[in-house]
mmCIF file of C-alpha atoms and ligand atoms in Angstrom:
data_model
loop_
_atom_site.group_PDB
_atom_site.id
_atom_site.type_symbol
_atom_site.label_atom_id
_atom_site.label_comp_id
_atom_site.label_asym_id
_atom_site.label_seq_id
_atom_site.Cartn_x
_atom_site.Cartn_y
_atom_site.Cartn_z
ATOM 1 C CA MET A 1 -16.261 -12.522 -48.825
ATOM 2 C CA LYS A 2 -14.097 -15.231 -47.828
ATOM 3 C CA GLY A 3 -11.596 -14.770 -50.632
ATOM 4 C CA TRP A 4 -11.322 -11.202 -49.396
ATOM 5 C CA MET A 5 -10.478 -11.936 -45.891
ATOM 6 C CA GLY A 6 -7.862 -14.249 -47.286
ATOM 7 C CA LYS A 7 -6.243 -11.650 -49.135
ATOM 8 C CA PHE A 8 -6.286 -9.864 -45.808
ATOM 9 C CA LYS A 9 -4.897 -12.046 -43.860
ATOM 10 C CA ALA A 10 -2.222 -12.738 -46.714
ATOM 11 C CA LEU A 11 -1.468 -8.792 -46.148
ATOM 12 C CA PHE A 12 -1.364 -8.463 -42.290
ATOM 13 C CA ILE A 13 1.054 -11.801 -42.238
ATOM 14 C CA PHE A 14 3.726 -10.323 -44.755
ATOM 15 C CA GLY A 15 3.128 -6.571 -42.831
ATOM 16 C CA LEU A 16 4.519 -8.522 -39.640
ATOM 17 C CA ILE A 17 7.119 -10.197 -41.400
ATOM 18 C CA ALA A 18 8.264 -7.141 -42.632
ATOM 19 C CA LEU A 19 7.669 -4.750 -40.290
ATOM 20 C CA PHE A 20 10.336 -7.881 -38.123
ATOM 21 C CA LEU A 21 12.403 -7.922 -40.596
ATOM 22 C CA THR A 22 13.299 -4.318 -40.377
ATOM 23 C CA GLY A 23 14.793 -4.808 -36.970
ATOM 24 C CA CYS A 24 17.516 -7.111 -38.974
ATOM 25 C CA GLY A 25 19.188 -3.365 -40.329
ATOM 26 C CA GLU A 26 22.823 -3.583 -37.263
ATOM 27 C CA PRO A 27 23.545 -0.192 -36.888
ATOM 28 C CA ASN A 28 26.738 0.649 -39.140
ATOM 29 C CA LEU A 29 26.121 -1.957 -41.734
ATOM 30 C CA SER A 30 23.452 -0.505 -43.552
ATOM 31 C CA ALA A 31 23.396 1.666 -46.959
ATOM 32 C CA LEU A 32 20.564 3.393 -45.541
ATOM 33 C CA GLN A 33 22.198 5.264 -43.126
ATOM 34 C CA PRO A 34 25.316 6.054 -44.979
ATOM 35 C CA LYS A 35 29.322 7.281 -42.318
ATOM 36 C CA GLY A 36 31.712 7.865 -45.798
ATOM 37 C CA GLU A 37 31.546 8.969 -49.073
ATOM 38 C CA GLY A 38 31.159 6.234 -51.110
ATOM 39 C CA ALA A 39 27.583 4.770 -49.041
ATOM 40 C CA GLU A 40 26.792 8.512 -49.179
ATOM 41 C CA THR A 41 27.136 9.017 -53.294
ATOM 42 C CA LEU A 42 24.838 5.634 -53.822
ATOM 43 C CA TYR A 43 21.801 6.638 -51.184
ATOM 44 C CA ASP A 44 21.390 9.487 -52.868
ATOM 45 C CA LEU A 45 21.141 7.573 -55.983
ATOM 46 C CA MET A 46 18.809 5.197 -53.740
ATOM 47 C CA MET A 47 16.555 8.363 -53.122
ATOM 48 C CA LEU A 48 16.403 9.839 -56.449
ATOM 49 C CA SER A 49 15.333 6.602 -57.922
ATOM 50 C CA ILE A 50 12.593 6.492 -54.737
ATOM 51 C CA TYR A 51 11.212 9.639 -55.591
ATOM 52 C CA VAL A 52 10.811 9.242 -59.411
ATOM 53 C CA MET A 53 8.997 6.172 -58.413
ATOM 54 C CA VAL A 54 6.568 6.715 -55.566
ATOM 55 C CA GLY A 55 6.111 10.138 -57.818
ATOM 56 C CA VAL A 56 5.135 7.390 -61.213
ATOM 57 C CA PHE A 57 3.197 5.802 -58.853
ATOM 58 C CA LEU A 58 1.103 8.298 -57.791
ATOM 59 C CA VAL A 59 0.371 9.288 -61.232
ATOM 60 C CA VAL A 60 -0.757 5.622 -62.701
ATOM 61 C CA MET A 61 -2.488 4.896 -59.339
ATOM 62 C CA THR A 62 -5.012 8.782 -59.414
ATOM 63 C CA ILE A 63 -5.458 8.034 -62.899
ATOM 64 C CA TYR A 64 -6.481 4.427 -62.374
ATOM 65 C CA THR A 65 -8.637 5.137 -59.264
ATOM 66 C CA PHE A 66 -10.082 8.246 -61.764
ATOM 67 C CA VAL A 67 -11.518 5.979 -64.716
ATOM 68 C CA LEU A 68 -12.435 3.225 -62.436
ATOM 69 C CA ILE A 69 -15.380 5.289 -60.817
ATOM 70 C CA ARG A 70 -16.042 7.315 -64.071
ATOM 71 C CA TYR A 71 -16.346 4.709 -66.137
ATOM 72 C CA ARG A 72 -17.544 1.356 -64.283
ATOM 73 C CA GLN A 73 -20.785 0.747 -65.654
ATOM 74 C CA LYS A 74 -24.119 2.219 -63.767
ATOM 75 C CA LYS A 75 -27.141 0.290 -63.263
ATOM 76 C CA GLY A 76 -29.345 0.416 -65.557
ATOM 77 C CA GLN A 77 -26.776 0.743 -68.047
ATOM 78 C CA GLU A 78 -25.405 -2.385 -68.649
ATOM 79 C CA ASP A 79 -26.372 -2.297 -72.315
ATOM 80 C CA PHE A 80 -25.067 0.661 -72.547
ATOM 81 C CA ILE A 81 -21.643 0.706 -74.938
ATOM 82 C CA PRO A 82 -19.800 3.978 -74.776
ATOM 83 C CA GLU A 83 -18.411 5.632 -78.015
ATOM 84 C CA GLN A 84 -15.855 3.292 -79.404
ATOM 85 C CA LYS A 85 -11.877 5.222 -79.862
ATOM 86 C CA GLU A 86 -8.550 4.102 -81.873
ATOM 87 C CA GLY A 87 -6.115 5.980 -81.709
ATOM 88 C CA ASN A 88 -4.758 8.645 -79.583
ATOM 89 C CA HIS A 89 -2.030 10.793 -80.721
ATOM 90 C CA LEU A 90 -1.169 14.075 -78.023
ATOM 91 C CA LEU A 91 -1.915 10.967 -75.691
ATOM 92 C CA GLU A 92 0.683 8.378 -77.243
ATOM 93 C CA ILE A 93 3.166 11.478 -77.520
ATOM 94 C CA VAL A 94 2.949 11.659 -73.413
ATOM 95 C CA TRP A 95 3.560 8.502 -72.048
ATOM 96 C CA THR A 96 5.987 7.687 -74.551
ATOM 97 C CA VAL A 97 7.986 11.101 -74.041
ATOM 98 C CA ILE A 98 7.523 10.549 -69.906
ATOM 99 C CA PRO A 99 9.627 7.463 -70.090
ATOM 100 C CA ILE A 100 12.014 8.205 -71.464
ATOM 101 C CA LEU A 101 13.014 11.784 -69.288
ATOM 102 C CA LEU A 102 12.032 9.927 -66.689
ATOM 103 C CA LEU A 103 14.722 7.419 -68.062
ATOM 104 C CA LEU A 104 16.652 10.129 -68.660
ATOM 105 C CA VAL A 105 16.557 11.679 -65.038
ATOM 106 C CA LEU A 106 17.559 8.439 -63.744
ATOM 107 C CA ALA A 107 19.953 7.120 -66.225
ATOM 108 C CA VAL A 108 22.868 10.569 -66.588
ATOM 109 C CA PRO A 109 23.271 10.963 -62.481
ATOM 110 C CA THR A 110 23.859 7.372 -62.686
ATOM 111 C CA VAL A 111 26.650 6.647 -65.374
ATOM 112 C CA ILE A 112 28.123 9.671 -64.060
ATOM 113 C CA THR A 113 28.556 8.129 -60.516
ATOM 114 C CA THR A 114 29.639 5.242 -61.899
ATOM 115 C CA PHE A 115 33.158 6.517 -63.877
ATOM 116 C CA GLU A 116 33.199 8.850 -60.627
ATOM 117 C CA LEU A 117 33.135 6.006 -58.216
ATOM 118 C CA ALA A 118 35.905 4.320 -60.571
ATOM 119 C CA ASP A 119 37.911 6.354 -60.058
ATOM 120 C CA ALA A 120 39.648 4.862 -57.215
ATOM 121 C CA GLU A 121 43.746 5.934 -58.289
ATOM 122 C CA PRO A 122 45.658 8.129 -55.775
ATOM 123 C CA PRO A 123 46.558 12.154 -57.541
ATOM 124 C CA ALA A 124 50.054 11.268 -59.321
ATOM 125 C CA ASP A 125 51.619 13.705 -56.804
ATOM 126 C CA GLN A 126 50.617 11.945 -54.079
ATOM 127 C CA ALA A 127 51.014 8.576 -54.659
ATOM 128 C CA GLU A 128 54.458 8.107 -52.038
ATOM 129 C CA ASP A 129 51.925 9.777 -48.618
ATOM 130 C CA ALA A 130 48.796 8.024 -50.196
ATOM 131 C CA ILE A 131 46.923 5.489 -47.470
ATOM 132 C CA VAL A 132 46.798 2.822 -49.955
ATOM 133 C CA ILE A 133 45.645 -0.540 -48.637
ATOM 134 C CA GLN A 134 46.266 -4.128 -50.262
ATOM 135 C CA VAL A 135 42.600 -6.057 -49.766
ATOM 136 C CA THR A 136 42.992 -9.523 -50.256
ATOM 137 C CA GLY A 137 40.037 -12.326 -49.218
ATOM 138 C CA LYS A 138 41.074 -15.525 -47.821
ATOM 139 C CA GLN A 139 38.971 -18.641 -47.664
ATOM 140 C CA PHE A 140 37.669 -17.285 -44.729
ATOM 141 C CA TRP A 141 39.163 -13.945 -43.868
ATOM 142 C CA TRP A 142 40.500 -10.514 -44.867
ATOM 143 C CA HIS A 143 44.254 -9.145 -45.034
ATOM 144 C CA PHE A 144 45.128 -6.172 -45.128
ATOM 145 C CA ASN A 145 48.399 -4.647 -46.151
ATOM 146 C CA TYR A 146 49.523 -0.633 -45.721
ATOM 147 C CA GLU A 147 51.751 -0.142 -49.021
ATOM 148 C CA ASN A 148 53.459 2.886 -48.105
ATOM 149 C CA GLU A 149 53.347 2.354 -44.622
ATOM 150 C CA GLU A 150 54.751 -1.280 -44.678
ATOM 151 C CA ILE A 151 52.387 -2.885 -42.278
ATOM 152 C CA GLN A 152 50.506 -6.342 -42.031
ATOM 153 C CA THR A 153 47.188 -6.901 -40.327
ATOM 154 C CA SER A 154 43.744 -8.334 -40.750
ATOM 155 C CA GLN A 155 40.549 -8.675 -40.090
ATOM 156 C CA ASP A 156 40.501 -5.125 -38.408
ATOM 157 C CA MET A 157 41.103 -1.840 -40.961
ATOM 158 C CA TYR A 158 42.177 0.927 -39.169
ATOM 159 C CA ILE A 159 41.895 3.741 -41.084
ATOM 160 C CA PRO A 160 42.436 7.354 -40.638
ATOM 161 C CA THR A 161 38.802 9.698 -40.652
ATOM 162 C CA ASP A 162 38.064 12.600 -44.143
ATOM 163 C CA THR A 163 40.646 11.029 -46.206
ATOM 164 C CA ARG A 164 40.691 8.895 -49.010
ATOM 165 C CA VAL A 165 41.425 5.268 -48.578
ATOM 166 C CA TYR A 166 42.491 3.737 -51.750
ATOM 167 C CA LEU A 167 41.688 -0.205 -51.834
ATOM 168 C CA LYS A 168 43.653 -2.659 -54.407
ATOM 169 C CA LEU A 169 41.662 -5.466 -53.920
ATOM 170 C CA ARG A 170 42.542 -8.957 -54.904
ATOM 171 C CA SER A 171 41.385 -13.518 -54.132
ATOM 172 C CA ASP A 172 43.937 -15.541 -53.161
ATOM 173 C CA ASP A 173 41.769 -18.576 -53.798
ATOM 174 C CA VAL A 174 38.132 -17.854 -54.869
ATOM 175 C CA ILE A 175 36.195 -15.396 -56.060
ATOM 176 C CA HIS A 176 34.913 -13.250 -52.534
ATOM 177 C CA SER A 177 33.539 -10.568 -52.409
ATOM 178 C CA PHE A 178 34.041 -7.109 -49.949
ATOM 179 C CA TRP A 179 31.734 -5.427 -49.144
ATOM 180 C CA LEU A 180 31.971 -1.922 -46.670
ATOM 181 C CA PRO A 181 28.259 -0.614 -46.688
ATOM 182 C CA SER A 182 27.665 2.105 -44.095
ATOM 183 C CA ILE A 183 30.629 3.737 -45.749
ATOM 184 C CA ALA A 184 31.708 2.927 -49.471
ATOM 185 C CA GLY A 185 29.605 0.143 -51.069
ATOM 186 C CA LYS A 186 31.053 -2.912 -52.631
ATOM 187 C CA MET A 187 33.013 -4.081 -54.839
ATOM 188 C CA ASP A 188 34.787 -7.796 -56.085
ATOM 189 C CA ALA A 189 38.101 -9.471 -55.077
ATOM 190 C CA ASN A 190 38.961 -11.785 -57.469
ATOM 191 C CA PRO A 191 41.783 -14.160 -58.072
ATOM 192 C CA GLY A 192 44.374 -14.660 -60.581
ATOM 193 C CA GLY A 193 45.579 -10.817 -60.864
ATOM 194 C CA ASN A 194 42.791 -8.815 -62.256
ATOM 195 C CA GLU A 195 43.400 -6.305 -59.481
ATOM 196 C CA ASN A 196 39.926 -3.962 -58.952
ATOM 197 C CA LYS A 197 40.240 -0.823 -57.455
ATOM 198 C CA MET A 198 38.082 1.329 -54.286
ATOM 199 C CA THR A 199 38.426 4.165 -52.187
ATOM 200 C CA LEU A 200 37.422 4.755 -48.592
ATOM 201 C CA LEU A 201 35.948 7.833 -46.524
ATOM 202 C CA ALA A 202 34.809 8.246 -43.009
ATOM 203 C CA TYR A 203 32.528 10.859 -41.579
ATOM 204 C CA GLU A 204 33.232 9.315 -38.446
ATOM 205 C CA GLU A 205 34.392 7.837 -36.500
ATOM 206 C CA GLY A 206 33.108 4.020 -35.290
ATOM 207 C CA VAL A 207 33.519 0.871 -36.454
ATOM 208 C CA TYR A 208 32.157 -0.264 -38.730
ATOM 209 C CA GLU A 209 30.565 -3.829 -39.924
ATOM 210 C CA GLY A 210 31.542 -5.549 -43.479
ATOM 211 C CA LYS A 211 30.766 -8.593 -45.019
ATOM 212 C CA CYS A 212 31.972 -10.825 -47.753
ATOM 213 C CA THR A 213 29.217 -10.799 -50.564
ATOM 214 C CA GLU A 214 29.891 -13.796 -52.342
ATOM 215 C CA PHE A 215 29.637 -16.960 -51.971
ATOM 216 C CA CYS A 216 32.915 -18.225 -51.499
ATOM 217 C CA GLY A 217 32.791 -21.651 -49.010
ATOM 218 C CA ASP A 218 31.512 -23.101 -46.328
ATOM 219 C CA SER A 219 31.812 -20.799 -44.233
ATOM 220 C CA HIS A 220 31.576 -17.641 -46.649
ATOM 221 C CA SER A 221 28.735 -16.123 -43.949
ATOM 222 C CA LEU A 222 31.198 -16.044 -41.388
ATOM 223 C CA MET A 223 33.397 -13.805 -43.408
ATOM 224 C CA ASP A 224 33.393 -10.512 -41.817
ATOM 225 C CA PHE A 225 35.536 -7.951 -41.155
ATOM 226 C CA LYS A 226 35.571 -4.359 -39.608
ATOM 227 C CA VAL A 227 36.871 -0.829 -40.481
ATOM 228 C CA ILE A 228 37.653 1.089 -37.050
ATOM 229 C CA ALA A 229 37.704 4.820 -37.913
ATOM 230 C CA VAL A 230 39.897 6.857 -36.117
ATOM 231 C CA SER A 231 41.109 10.686 -35.914
ATOM 232 C CA PRO A 232 43.827 10.805 -38.487
ATOM 233 C CA GLU A 233 46.329 11.279 -34.893
ATOM 234 C CA GLU A 234 44.925 8.111 -33.101
ATOM 235 C CA TYR A 235 45.916 6.885 -36.718
ATOM 236 C CA GLU A 236 49.746 8.416 -36.808
ATOM 237 C CA ASP A 237 49.134 6.516 -33.011
ATOM 238 C CA TRP A 238 48.337 3.027 -33.862
ATOM 239 C CA VAL A 239 50.968 2.984 -37.218
ATOM 240 C CA SER A 240 54.173 3.879 -35.347
ATOM 241 C CA GLY A 241 52.613 1.308 -32.235
ATOM 242 C CA MET A 242 51.865 -1.497 -35.023
ATOM 243 C CA LYS A 243 55.738 -0.756 -35.641
ATOM 244 C CA ALA A 244 56.964 -0.873 -32.406
ATOM 245 C CA GLU A 245 55.722 -4.256 -32.077
ATOM 246 C CA SER A 246 58.450 -7.085 -32.225
ATOM 247 C CA ALA A 247 57.806 -11.579 -32.303
ATOM 248 C CA ASP A 248 60.712 -10.956 -29.518
ATOM 249 C CA GLU A 249 58.835 -8.863 -26.982
ATOM 250 C CA LYS A 250 58.507 -11.218 -23.589
ATOM 251 C CA PRO A 251 55.230 -11.477 -22.854
ATOM 252 C CA GLU A 252 53.987 -10.118 -18.220
ATOM 253 C CA THR A 253 52.935 -13.319 -17.249
ATOM 254 C CA THR A 254 54.138 -17.301 -16.786
ATOM 255 C CA THR A 255 50.913 -19.072 -18.750
ATOM 256 C CA ALA A 256 51.174 -16.286 -21.577
ATOM 257 C CA LEU A 257 55.694 -16.650 -21.748
ATOM 258 C CA GLU A 258 54.500 -20.295 -22.299
ATOM 259 C CA GLY A 259 51.495 -19.293 -24.265
ATOM 260 C CA GLN A 260 54.493 -18.029 -26.392
ATOM 261 C CA GLN A 261 56.548 -20.964 -26.865
ATOM 262 C CA LEU A 262 54.012 -23.489 -27.372
ATOM 263 C CA PHE A 263 53.372 -21.410 -30.481
ATOM 264 C CA GLN A 264 56.011 -21.450 -31.533
ATOM 265 C CA GLU A 265 56.334 -25.490 -30.965
ATOM 266 C CA LYS A 266 54.039 -25.802 -32.777
ATOM 267 C CA SER A 267 54.079 -24.223 -35.921
ATOM 268 C CA CYS A 268 51.274 -21.317 -35.581
ATOM 269 C CA ILE A 269 54.003 -19.174 -36.059
ATOM 270 C CA GLY A 270 54.650 -20.051 -39.303
ATOM 271 C CA CYS A 271 51.049 -19.265 -40.334
ATOM 272 C CA HIS A 272 50.584 -16.740 -38.110
ATOM 273 C CA ALA A 273 52.440 -13.684 -37.748
ATOM 274 C CA VAL A 274 53.357 -11.424 -34.514
ATOM 275 C CA ASP A 275 54.573 -8.401 -36.272
ATOM 276 C CA ALA A 276 53.521 -5.582 -38.661
ATOM 277 C CA GLY A 277 56.402 -5.955 -40.585
ATOM 278 C CA SER A 278 56.189 -9.884 -41.390
ATOM 279 C CA GLN A 279 55.672 -10.366 -45.407
ATOM 280 C CA VAL A 280 53.695 -14.085 -44.118
ATOM 281 C CA GLN A 281 50.072 -14.676 -44.893
ATOM 282 C CA THR A 282 49.783 -17.761 -44.880
ATOM 283 C CA GLY A 283 46.540 -17.571 -41.954
ATOM 284 C CA PRO A 284 46.033 -14.075 -40.277
ATOM 285 C CA ASN A 285 48.627 -12.057 -39.238
ATOM 286 C CA LEU A 286 48.112 -11.035 -35.018
ATOM 287 C CA THR A 287 50.123 -8.642 -34.509
ATOM 288 C CA ASN A 288 47.470 -6.749 -32.343
ATOM 289 C CA PHE A 289 45.364 -9.746 -31.555
ATOM 290 C CA GLY A 290 44.573 -8.563 -28.582
ATOM 291 C CA ASN A 291 42.824 -5.713 -30.075
ATOM 292 C CA ARG A 292 40.169 -6.811 -31.764
ATOM 293 C CA SER A 293 36.591 -7.850 -30.731
ATOM 294 C CA LYS A 294 36.246 -11.245 -32.035
ATOM 295 C CA VAL A 295 38.080 -14.124 -33.331
ATOM 296 C CA ALA A 296 37.856 -16.211 -35.642
ATOM 297 C CA GLY A 297 36.422 -12.707 -37.581
ATOM 298 C CA PHE A 298 32.710 -13.745 -35.590
ATOM 299 C CA THR A 299 32.678 -15.596 -32.746
ATOM 300 C CA ASP A 300 33.041 -12.561 -29.218
ATOM 301 C CA ASN A 301 37.228 -12.316 -28.729
ATOM 302 C CA THR A 302 36.877 -13.815 -24.511
ATOM 303 C CA LYS A 303 39.367 -16.469 -23.938
ATOM 304 C CA GLU A 304 37.082 -19.029 -23.568
ATOM 305 C CA ASN A 305 36.122 -18.975 -27.650
ATOM 306 C CA VAL A 306 39.858 -18.710 -27.652
ATOM 307 C CA VAL A 307 40.432 -21.498 -27.032
ATOM 308 C CA GLU A 308 37.206 -23.541 -28.321
ATOM 309 C CA TRP A 309 38.679 -22.258 -31.935
ATOM 310 C CA LEU A 310 42.645 -23.285 -31.069
ATOM 311 C CA SER A 311 41.126 -26.194 -30.336
ATOM 312 C CA ASP A 312 38.538 -27.215 -32.508
ATOM 313 C CA PRO A 313 39.212 -24.697 -35.782
ATOM 314 C CA GLN A 314 37.167 -26.680 -38.025
ATOM 315 C CA ASP A 315 34.232 -26.971 -35.761
ATOM 316 C CA VAL A 316 33.816 -23.064 -35.021
ATOM 317 C CA LYS A 317 34.077 -22.242 -38.800
ATOM 318 C CA PRO A 318 33.661 -24.739 -41.456
ATOM 319 C CA GLY A 319 36.519 -25.118 -44.317
ATOM 320 C CA ASN A 320 38.721 -22.786 -43.249
ATOM 321 C CA LYS A 321 42.798 -23.367 -43.026
ATOM 322 C CA MET A 322 43.304 -23.720 -39.382
ATOM 323 C CA PRO A 323 44.351 -27.506 -39.005
ATOM 324 C CA ASN A 324 43.488 -28.732 -35.525
ATOM 325 C CA VAL A 325 47.068 -29.238 -33.931
ATOM 326 C CA GLY A 326 46.422 -31.159 -31.336
ATOM 327 C CA LEU A 327 46.264 -29.360 -28.479
ATOM 328 C CA THR A 328 45.895 -29.997 -24.668
ATOM 329 C CA LYS A 329 43.220 -27.548 -22.887
ATOM 330 C CA GLU A 330 45.930 -26.609 -20.949
ATOM 331 C CA GLU A 331 48.422 -26.014 -24.016
ATOM 332 C CA ALA A 332 45.574 -23.794 -25.331
ATOM 333 C CA SER A 333 44.643 -21.916 -22.187
ATOM 334 C CA LYS A 334 48.257 -20.839 -22.673
ATOM 335 C CA ILE A 335 48.443 -20.078 -26.381
ATOM 336 C CA ALA A 336 44.995 -18.114 -25.591
ATOM 337 C CA ASP A 337 46.909 -16.287 -22.573
ATOM 338 C CA TYR A 338 49.461 -15.420 -24.992
ATOM 339 C CA LEU A 339 48.106 -14.226 -28.109
ATOM 340 C CA GLN A 340 45.199 -11.774 -25.708
ATOM 341 C CA GLN A 341 47.824 -9.679 -24.454
ATOM 342 C CA LEU A 342 49.020 -8.232 -28.252
ATOM 343 C CA LYS A 343 48.208 -5.785 -28.101
ATOM 344 C CA ILE A 344 48.585 -1.692 -29.256
ATOM 345 C CA ASP A 345 48.185 0.414 -26.567
ATOM 346 C CA ASP A 346 46.375 3.446 -26.857
ATOM 347 C CA LYS A 347 48.629 5.659 -25.471
ATOM 348 C CA ASN A 348 44.815 6.988 -24.465
ATOM 349 C CA GLU A 349 44.155 4.661 -21.426
HETATM 350 CU CU1 CUA B 1 34.299 -15.052 -49.372
HETATM 351 CU CU2 CUA B 1 32.236 -15.763 -49.277
#
């Protein structure tokens, strides 16, 4: 009796934990709510294998339950030994052929899909108009270089909806992995010139969360990025907005103006470009820093958090390459003012 209770207790606790963990999924960070082409393809494959598994489970459990009840030892027959059979050709053929068929049902679509997803080059006649983005993983942030538009940005990738976008993934240091579950899926970003390719096609506008999913150092778990899908018109506006930004533009407020001077004096500008045409990518490109919802990829873009980040980058995101340049609180505050006004204006506002 006690043993039974113990088992149920374990099952109950396990069930509670499972129920609790189902709350962990964030909107737009789930392969189970596909909002793009690749994610939908993968979701269909997952559902196919789940249907097959459930079918197998039900058949096996039905036979198991039937045999358990039908052939159990009955009262008064303790010494009864049923007729002994050895081998049954028909049965053996059936339980060999069925799994082979099931494996084919799983394997054929999986192999076809794998090859389809690997075909990630723009068609030759569209090569110059296609949106091709070089994605570079770095400890611990992401850089995006739009080849045909000649603009660079970091952390937030803008794409138009209903348009196929072609990614070329690589890394500048260790292996990272670009994971965008609700739009596409996952692809490694490797160092050493080995370029991986994948495509993105978002069905609806939205902000889609992405993560690095290859352990790459101290702040691996903080190496987040966003893909922001907007309408094709808004995307064009974004591209021209990015191109129009210049490093020489003067901020409107005095503190931001002083921040701009400090940004140059303290050599921040040596690693961080503030115009989208710059090739500098030692640190994230900050051209549209004020439009980003996050600082360092993961904390809210509030002035307080920017100041904290500038004052002690290693404390916020251990192991990253940003040095502590010894800013006073006042200096950090001015630079934060400068950074937060670096914005691409939304024409609709
Ligand atoms: Cu980059 Cu983990």
